[in-house]
Coordinates of C-alpha atoms and ligand atoms in Angstrom, one line a residue:
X1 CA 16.7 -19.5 -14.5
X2 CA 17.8 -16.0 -14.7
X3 CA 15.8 -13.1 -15.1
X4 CA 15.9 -10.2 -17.3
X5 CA 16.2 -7.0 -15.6
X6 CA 14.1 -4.4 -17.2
X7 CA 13.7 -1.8 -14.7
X8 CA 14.0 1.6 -15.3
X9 CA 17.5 1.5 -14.1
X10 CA 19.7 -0.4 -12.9
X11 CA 19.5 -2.4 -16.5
X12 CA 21.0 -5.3 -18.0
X13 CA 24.8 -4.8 -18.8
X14 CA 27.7 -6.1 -21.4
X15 CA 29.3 -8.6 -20.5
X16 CA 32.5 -6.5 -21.4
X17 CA 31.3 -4.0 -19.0
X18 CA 30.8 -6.8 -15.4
X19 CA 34.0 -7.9 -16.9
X20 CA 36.3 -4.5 -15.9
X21 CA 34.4 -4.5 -12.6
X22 CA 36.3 -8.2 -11.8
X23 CA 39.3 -7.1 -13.2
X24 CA 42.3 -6.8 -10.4
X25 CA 41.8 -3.2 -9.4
X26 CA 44.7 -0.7 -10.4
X27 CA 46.1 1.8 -8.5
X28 CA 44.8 5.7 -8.9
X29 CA 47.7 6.8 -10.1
X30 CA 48.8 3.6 -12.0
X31 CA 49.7 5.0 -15.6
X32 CA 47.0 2.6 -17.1
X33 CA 44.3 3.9 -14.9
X34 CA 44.9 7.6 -15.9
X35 CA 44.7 6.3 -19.7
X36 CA 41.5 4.8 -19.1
X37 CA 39.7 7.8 -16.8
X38 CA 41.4 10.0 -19.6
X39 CA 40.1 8.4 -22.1
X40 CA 36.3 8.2 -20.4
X41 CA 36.2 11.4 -19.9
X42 CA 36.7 12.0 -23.6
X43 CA 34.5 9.5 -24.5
X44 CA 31.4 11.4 -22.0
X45 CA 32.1 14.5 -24.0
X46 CA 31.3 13.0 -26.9
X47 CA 28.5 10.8 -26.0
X48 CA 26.5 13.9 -24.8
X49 CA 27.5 15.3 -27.9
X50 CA 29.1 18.3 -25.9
X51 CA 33.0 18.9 -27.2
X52 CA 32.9 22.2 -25.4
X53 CA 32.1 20.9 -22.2
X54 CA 33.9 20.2 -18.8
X55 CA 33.4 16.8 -17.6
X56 CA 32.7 15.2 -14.4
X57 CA 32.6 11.8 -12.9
X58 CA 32.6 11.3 -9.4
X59 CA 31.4 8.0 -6.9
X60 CA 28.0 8.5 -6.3
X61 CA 24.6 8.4 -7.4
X62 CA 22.8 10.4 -10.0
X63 CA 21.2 12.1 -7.0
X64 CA 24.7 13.2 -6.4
X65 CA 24.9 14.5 -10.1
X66 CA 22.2 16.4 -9.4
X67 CA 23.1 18.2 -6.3
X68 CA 26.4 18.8 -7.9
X69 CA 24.5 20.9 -10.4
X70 CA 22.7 22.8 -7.8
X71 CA 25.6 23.0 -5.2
X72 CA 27.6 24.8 -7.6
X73 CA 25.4 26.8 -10.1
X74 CA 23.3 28.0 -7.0
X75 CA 23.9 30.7 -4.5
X76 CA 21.6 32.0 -1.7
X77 CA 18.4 34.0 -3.0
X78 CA 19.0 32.9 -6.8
X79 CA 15.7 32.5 -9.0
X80 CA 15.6 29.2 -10.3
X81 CA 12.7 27.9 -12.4
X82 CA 12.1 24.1 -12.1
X83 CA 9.9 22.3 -15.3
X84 CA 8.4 20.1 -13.2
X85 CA 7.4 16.1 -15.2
X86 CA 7.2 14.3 -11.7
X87 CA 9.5 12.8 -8.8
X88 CA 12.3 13.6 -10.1
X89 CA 11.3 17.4 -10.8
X90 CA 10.4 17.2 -7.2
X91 CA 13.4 15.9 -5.9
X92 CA 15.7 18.9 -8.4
X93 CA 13.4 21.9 -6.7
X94 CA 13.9 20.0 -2.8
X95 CA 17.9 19.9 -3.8
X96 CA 17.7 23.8 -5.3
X97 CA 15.8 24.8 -2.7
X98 CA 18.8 23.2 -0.2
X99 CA 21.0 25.5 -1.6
X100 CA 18.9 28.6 -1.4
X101 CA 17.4 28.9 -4.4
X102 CA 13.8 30.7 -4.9
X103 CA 12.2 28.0 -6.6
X104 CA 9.1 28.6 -8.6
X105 CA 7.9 25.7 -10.6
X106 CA 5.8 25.5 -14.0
X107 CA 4.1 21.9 -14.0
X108 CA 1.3 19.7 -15.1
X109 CA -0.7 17.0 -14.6
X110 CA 0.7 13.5 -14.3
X111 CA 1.6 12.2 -17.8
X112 CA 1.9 15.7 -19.3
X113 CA 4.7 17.7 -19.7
X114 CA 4.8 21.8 -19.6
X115 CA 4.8 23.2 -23.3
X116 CA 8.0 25.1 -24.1
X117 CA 5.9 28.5 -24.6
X118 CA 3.8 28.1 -21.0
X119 CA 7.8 28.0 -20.1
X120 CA 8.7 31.0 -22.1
X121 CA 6.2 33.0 -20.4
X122 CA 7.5 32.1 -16.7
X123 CA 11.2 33.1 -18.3
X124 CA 9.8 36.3 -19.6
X125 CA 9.2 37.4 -16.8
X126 CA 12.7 37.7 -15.7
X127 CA 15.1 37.1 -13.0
X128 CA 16.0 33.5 -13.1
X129 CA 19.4 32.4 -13.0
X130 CA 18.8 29.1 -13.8
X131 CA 15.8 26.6 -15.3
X132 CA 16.2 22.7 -14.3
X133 CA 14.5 20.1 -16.5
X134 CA 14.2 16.4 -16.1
X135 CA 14.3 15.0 -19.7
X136 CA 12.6 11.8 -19.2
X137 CA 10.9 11.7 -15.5
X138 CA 11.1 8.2 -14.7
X139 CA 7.9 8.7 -12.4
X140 CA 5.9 8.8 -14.8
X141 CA 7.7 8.0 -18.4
X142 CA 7.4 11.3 -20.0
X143 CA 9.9 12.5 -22.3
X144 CA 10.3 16.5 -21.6
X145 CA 9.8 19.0 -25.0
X146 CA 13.5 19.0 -23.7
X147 CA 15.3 20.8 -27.4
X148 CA 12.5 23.6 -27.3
X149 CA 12.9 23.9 -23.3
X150 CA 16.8 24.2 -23.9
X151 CA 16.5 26.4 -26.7
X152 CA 14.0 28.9 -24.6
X153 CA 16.2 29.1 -21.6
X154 CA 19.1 30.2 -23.8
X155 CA 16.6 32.8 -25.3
X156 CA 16.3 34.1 -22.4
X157 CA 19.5 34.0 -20.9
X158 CA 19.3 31.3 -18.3
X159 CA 21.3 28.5 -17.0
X160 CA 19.7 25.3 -18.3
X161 CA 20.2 22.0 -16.0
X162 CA 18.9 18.9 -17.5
X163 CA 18.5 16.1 -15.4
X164 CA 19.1 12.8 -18.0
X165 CA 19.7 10.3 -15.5
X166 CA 16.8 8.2 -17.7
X167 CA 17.5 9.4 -21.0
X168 CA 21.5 9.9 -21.5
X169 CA 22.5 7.8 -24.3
X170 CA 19.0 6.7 -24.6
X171 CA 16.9 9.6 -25.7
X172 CA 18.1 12.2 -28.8
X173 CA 20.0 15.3 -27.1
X174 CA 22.7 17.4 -28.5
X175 CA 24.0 19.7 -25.5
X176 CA 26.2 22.1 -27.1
X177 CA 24.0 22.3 -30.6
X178 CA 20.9 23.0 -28.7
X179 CA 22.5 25.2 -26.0
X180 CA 22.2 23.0 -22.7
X181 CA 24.4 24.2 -19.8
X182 CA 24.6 20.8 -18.1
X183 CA 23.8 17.5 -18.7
X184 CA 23.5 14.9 -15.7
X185 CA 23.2 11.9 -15.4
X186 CA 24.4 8.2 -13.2
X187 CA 25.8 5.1 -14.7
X188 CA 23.2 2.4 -14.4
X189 CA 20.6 3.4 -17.0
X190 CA 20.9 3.9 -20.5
X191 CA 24.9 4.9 -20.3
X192 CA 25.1 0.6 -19.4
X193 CA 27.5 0.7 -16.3
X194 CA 26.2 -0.5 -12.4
X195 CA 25.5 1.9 -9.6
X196 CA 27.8 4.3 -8.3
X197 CA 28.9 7.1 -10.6
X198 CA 27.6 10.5 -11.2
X199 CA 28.0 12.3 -14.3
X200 CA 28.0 15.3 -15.6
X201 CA 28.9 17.4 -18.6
X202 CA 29.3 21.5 -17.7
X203 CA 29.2 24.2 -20.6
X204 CA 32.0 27.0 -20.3
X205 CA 29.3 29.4 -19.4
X206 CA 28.6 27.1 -16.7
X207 CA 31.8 26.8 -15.5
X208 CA 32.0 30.7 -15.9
X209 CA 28.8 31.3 -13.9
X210 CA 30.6 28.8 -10.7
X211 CA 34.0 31.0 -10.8
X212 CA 31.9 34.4 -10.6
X213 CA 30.3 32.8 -7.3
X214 CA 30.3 35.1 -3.9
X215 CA 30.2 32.4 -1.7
X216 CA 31.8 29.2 -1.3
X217 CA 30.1 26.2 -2.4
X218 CA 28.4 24.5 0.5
X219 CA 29.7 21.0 0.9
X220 CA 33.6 20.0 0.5
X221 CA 32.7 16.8 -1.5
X222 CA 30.1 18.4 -4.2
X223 CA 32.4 21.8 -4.9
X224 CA 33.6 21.6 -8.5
X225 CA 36.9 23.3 -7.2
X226 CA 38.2 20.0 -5.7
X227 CA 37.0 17.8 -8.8
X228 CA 37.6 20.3 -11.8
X229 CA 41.8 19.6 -10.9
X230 CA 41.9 15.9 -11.0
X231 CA 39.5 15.9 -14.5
X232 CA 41.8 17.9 -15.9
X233 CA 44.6 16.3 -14.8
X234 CA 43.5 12.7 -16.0
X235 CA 42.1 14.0 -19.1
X236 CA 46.0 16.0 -19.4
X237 CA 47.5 11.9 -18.3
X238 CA 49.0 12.8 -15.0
X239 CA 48.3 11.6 -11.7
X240 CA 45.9 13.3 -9.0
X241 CA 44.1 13.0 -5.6
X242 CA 41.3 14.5 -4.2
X243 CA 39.3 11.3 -3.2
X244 CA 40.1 7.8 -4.3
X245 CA 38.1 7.5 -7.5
X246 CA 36.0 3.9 -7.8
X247 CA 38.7 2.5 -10.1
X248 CA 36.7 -0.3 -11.3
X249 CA 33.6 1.4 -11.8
X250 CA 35.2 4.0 -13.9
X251 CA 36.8 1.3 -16.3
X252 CA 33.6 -0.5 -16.4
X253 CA 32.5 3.0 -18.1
X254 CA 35.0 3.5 -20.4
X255 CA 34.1 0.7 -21.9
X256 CA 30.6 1.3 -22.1
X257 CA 31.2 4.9 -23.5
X258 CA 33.4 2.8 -26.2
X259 CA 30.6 0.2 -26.8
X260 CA 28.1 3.3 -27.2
X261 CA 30.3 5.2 -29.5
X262 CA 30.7 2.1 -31.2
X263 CA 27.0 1.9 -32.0
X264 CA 26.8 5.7 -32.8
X265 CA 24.8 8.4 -30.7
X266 CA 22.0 8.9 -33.7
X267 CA 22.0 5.0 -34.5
X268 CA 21.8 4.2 -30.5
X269 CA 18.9 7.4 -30.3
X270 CA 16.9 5.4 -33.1
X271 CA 17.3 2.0 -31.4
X272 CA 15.3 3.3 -28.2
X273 CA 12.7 4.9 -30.6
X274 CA 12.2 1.7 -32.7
X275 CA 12.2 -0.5 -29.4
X276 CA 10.2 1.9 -27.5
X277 CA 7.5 1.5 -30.8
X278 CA 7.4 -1.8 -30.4
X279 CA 6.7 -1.8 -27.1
X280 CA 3.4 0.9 -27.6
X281 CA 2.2 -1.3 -29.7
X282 CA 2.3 -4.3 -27.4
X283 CA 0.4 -2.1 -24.9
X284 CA -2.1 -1.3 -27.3
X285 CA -3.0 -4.3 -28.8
X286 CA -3.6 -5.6 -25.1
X287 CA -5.8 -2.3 -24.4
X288 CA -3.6 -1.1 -22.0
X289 CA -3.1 2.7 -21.6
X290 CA 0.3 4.8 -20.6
X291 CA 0.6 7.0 -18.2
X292 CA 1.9 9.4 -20.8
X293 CA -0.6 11.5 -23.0
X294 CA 0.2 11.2 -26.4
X295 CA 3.3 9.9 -28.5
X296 CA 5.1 13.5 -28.4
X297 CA 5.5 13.1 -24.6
X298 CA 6.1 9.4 -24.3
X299 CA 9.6 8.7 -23.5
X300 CA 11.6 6.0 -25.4
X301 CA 14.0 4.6 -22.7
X302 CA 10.7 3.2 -20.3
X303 CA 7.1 2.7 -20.9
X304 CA 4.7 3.2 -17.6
X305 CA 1.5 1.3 -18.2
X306 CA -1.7 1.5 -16.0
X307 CA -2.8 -1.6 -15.2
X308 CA -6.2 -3.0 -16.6
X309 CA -9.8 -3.1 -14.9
X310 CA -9.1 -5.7 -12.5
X311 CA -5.7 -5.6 -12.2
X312 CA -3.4 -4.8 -9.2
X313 CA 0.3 -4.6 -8.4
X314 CA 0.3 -8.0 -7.8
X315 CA 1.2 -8.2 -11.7
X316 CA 4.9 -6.7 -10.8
X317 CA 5.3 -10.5 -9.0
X318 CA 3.5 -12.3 -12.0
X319 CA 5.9 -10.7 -14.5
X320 CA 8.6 -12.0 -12.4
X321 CA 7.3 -15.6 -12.5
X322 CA 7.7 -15.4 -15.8
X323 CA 11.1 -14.3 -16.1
X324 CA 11.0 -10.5 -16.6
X325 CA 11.6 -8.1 -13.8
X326 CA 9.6 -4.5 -14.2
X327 CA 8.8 -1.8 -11.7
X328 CA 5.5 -0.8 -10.1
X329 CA 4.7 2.8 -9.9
X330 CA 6.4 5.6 -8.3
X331 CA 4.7 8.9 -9.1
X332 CA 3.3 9.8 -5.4
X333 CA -0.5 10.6 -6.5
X334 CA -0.5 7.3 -8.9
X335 CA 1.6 4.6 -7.6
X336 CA -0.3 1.5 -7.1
X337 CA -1.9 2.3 -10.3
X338 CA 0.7 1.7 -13.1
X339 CA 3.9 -0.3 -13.7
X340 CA 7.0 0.6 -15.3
X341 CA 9.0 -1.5 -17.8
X342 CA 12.5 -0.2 -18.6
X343 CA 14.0 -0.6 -22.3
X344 CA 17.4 1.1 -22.3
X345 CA 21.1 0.3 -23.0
X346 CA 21.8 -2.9 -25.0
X347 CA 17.8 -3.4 -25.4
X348 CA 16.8 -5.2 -29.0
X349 CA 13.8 -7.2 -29.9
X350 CA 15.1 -10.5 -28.0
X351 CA 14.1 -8.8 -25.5
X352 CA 11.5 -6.9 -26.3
X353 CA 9.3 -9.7 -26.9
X354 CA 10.8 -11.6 -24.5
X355 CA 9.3 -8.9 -22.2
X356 CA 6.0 -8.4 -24.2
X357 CA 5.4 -12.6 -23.8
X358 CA 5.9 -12.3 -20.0
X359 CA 3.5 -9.3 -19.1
X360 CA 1.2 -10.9 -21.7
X361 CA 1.0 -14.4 -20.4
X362 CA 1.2 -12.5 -16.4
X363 CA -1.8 -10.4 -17.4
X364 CA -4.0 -13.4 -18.3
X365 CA -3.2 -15.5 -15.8
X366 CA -4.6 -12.0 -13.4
X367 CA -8.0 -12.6 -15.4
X368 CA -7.3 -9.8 -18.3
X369 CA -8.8 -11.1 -21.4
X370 CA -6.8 -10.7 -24.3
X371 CA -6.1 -13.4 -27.1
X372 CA -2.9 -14.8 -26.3
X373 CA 0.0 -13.6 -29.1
X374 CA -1.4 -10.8 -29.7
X375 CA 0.8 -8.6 -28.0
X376 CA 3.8 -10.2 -29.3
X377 CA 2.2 -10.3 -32.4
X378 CA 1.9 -6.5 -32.7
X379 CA 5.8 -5.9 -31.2
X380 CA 6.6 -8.4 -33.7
X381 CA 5.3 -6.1 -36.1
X382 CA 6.5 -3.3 -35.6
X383 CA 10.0 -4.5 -35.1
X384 CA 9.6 -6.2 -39.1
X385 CA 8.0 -2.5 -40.3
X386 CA 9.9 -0.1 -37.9
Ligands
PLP401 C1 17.1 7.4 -11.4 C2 16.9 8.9 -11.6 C3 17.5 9.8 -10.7 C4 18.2 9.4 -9.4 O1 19.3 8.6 -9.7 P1 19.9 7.7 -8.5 O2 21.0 7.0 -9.1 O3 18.8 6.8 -8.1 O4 20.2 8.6 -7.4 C5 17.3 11.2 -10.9 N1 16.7 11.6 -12.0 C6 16.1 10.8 -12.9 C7 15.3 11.3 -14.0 C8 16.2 9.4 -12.7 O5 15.6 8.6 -13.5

């Protein structure tokens, strides 16, 4: 039997997608490989609903996205102000801090997110270059106030990073309508394409802020000035070379981005809301609680649950036995406490309830009492009502 992967990334894919990543690889410079990285490039530009942007993809992981954000937009002694949801808002200030940023950090407790105006009062203050925010921290499942946050920074003049590795084509964002300087994220969540490529989408004042740097950008493989020639070059259909791009993987993308553009970015953004619904309600009806505070915060592409009186992270293995594989907890202070279930990409309500039955009939067997169906009673539900 083969499982469903529901993790918060990697995710399940399209078959169209595994299928480009079997396909004979094409040379670099083959004229059909420059129409497809063309052509995906477009296609990330429009997904993150950002015409005006530069686009990047490069081999890596969206770790790499990140520090190709702070690499570039950073110099030594910059102010930078990191919204901190979690581990991932941990990881941003360690990799802004790398590149010798002043890092001062606005956060909050574990399944809480920072409101915008608490933010607004840190950017009052002045002085900050730059604000980083991670719109869904997968640590923890909360979905950042991420429009107001974006909105605030460009009040007040700053650089705004948003780190979407969980939420790209998943969660509602519209970079150049709400002002957002760069969006970030790595294939193998809600974008639907396996490990191994960074993404990124760069405003011009972005781009403007990297050329007016003073000093050089501190690694060879992360500076923008080696990538920003072969993007434009592919994207213009000519040949280029500054290291070999991961041919397959970047086919397997243009696929996806079609598949997703397909769907339609506000159709797709509903999708995860009315999956994500059905999911809460599962969780409810079984008394379980999320790690997130209240529905405003909750994020749509992963639902972290803490695990009933009773219960341990033995239930991770459980779920498995039935078919379904979810995360335990990450968050440092609350790990052993909570599990994660991913519902991005190609998620519908196959596989919602598929995933409802299995942590239902895996939490009974543990010894939590709850009448059997009615968790998949109440996704059901929601799926007929949402
Ligand atoms: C997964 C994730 C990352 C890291 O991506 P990797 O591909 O594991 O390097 C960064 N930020 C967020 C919000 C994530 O969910």
């Amino acid at each position: 039997m083969r499982d469903l992967l529901m993790i918060p990334g990697p995710v399940e894919f399209e078959p169209e997608v595994l299928q480009a990543l079997a396909a004979p690889t094409l040379g670099h410079t083959d004229p059909a490989f420059i129409t497809v990285f063309g052509r995906a490039l477009k296609r990330l530009r429009e997904v993150c609903l950002a015409p005006s942007s530069q686009p990047f993809v490069v081999s890596g992981s969206g770790t790499l996205a990140m520090e190709l954000a702070g690499a570039n937009l950073v110099e030594p002694g910059d102010r930078a102000l990191v919204v901190n949801t979690g581990y991932f808002s941990d990881r941003m200030a360690k990799i802004l801090e790398r590149h010798g940023a002043q890092v001062t950090q606005v956060g909050a407790k574990p399944g809480e997110a920072p409101s915008a105006d608490e933010v607004e009062t840190h950017l009052a203050r002045g002085g900050f270059k730059l604000m980083a925010v991670t719109h869904v921290d997968t640590s923890t499942g909360v979905l950042a106030p991420v429009e107001a946050l974006v909105k605030a920074g460009r009040k007040h003049g700053v650089l705004v990073v948003v780190d979407g590795v969980c939420a790209t084509a998943g969660e509602s964002f519209h970079q150049d309508a709400w002002g957002a300087d760069v969006y970030l994220t790595a294939s193998q969540k809600a974008v639907g394409v396996p490990p191994g490529l960074a993404l990124l989408t760069v405003s011009p004042r972005a781009m403007d802020a990297w050329r007016k740097r003073r000093t050089p950008v501190a690694s060879v493989y992360a500076d923008w000035a080696e990538w920003l020639p072969i993007m434009e070059a592919y994207e213009a259909g000519k040949p280029a070379y500054f290291a070999t791009p991961p041919v397959n993987l970047v086919c397997a993308l243009d696929v996806s981005l079609g598949q997703i553009l397909a769907e339609g970015m506000e159709a797709r953004f509903a999708r995860h809301q009315r999956m994500a619904r059905a999911f809460r309600a599962a969780w409810r009806a079984m008394g379980l609680r999320m790690l997130p505070v209240s529905d405003a915060v909750t994020a749509n592409t992963l639902s972290a649950v803490y695990y009933p009186e009773g219960v341990d992270a033995a239930l991770v293995g459980r779920v498995k036995g039935q078919g379904i594989v979810v995360a335990g907890g990450l968050h440092p202070e609350l790990k052993t406490r909570y599990f994660r279930v991913g519902h991005m990409n190609r998620v519908g309500p196959t596989d919602v309830l598929a995933a409802v039955g299995a942590v239902e009939r895996a939490l009974i067997a543990a010894g939590h009492r709850s009448e059997p169906g009615a968790a998949v009673a109440a996704a059901q539900t929601a799926l007929v009502t949402g």
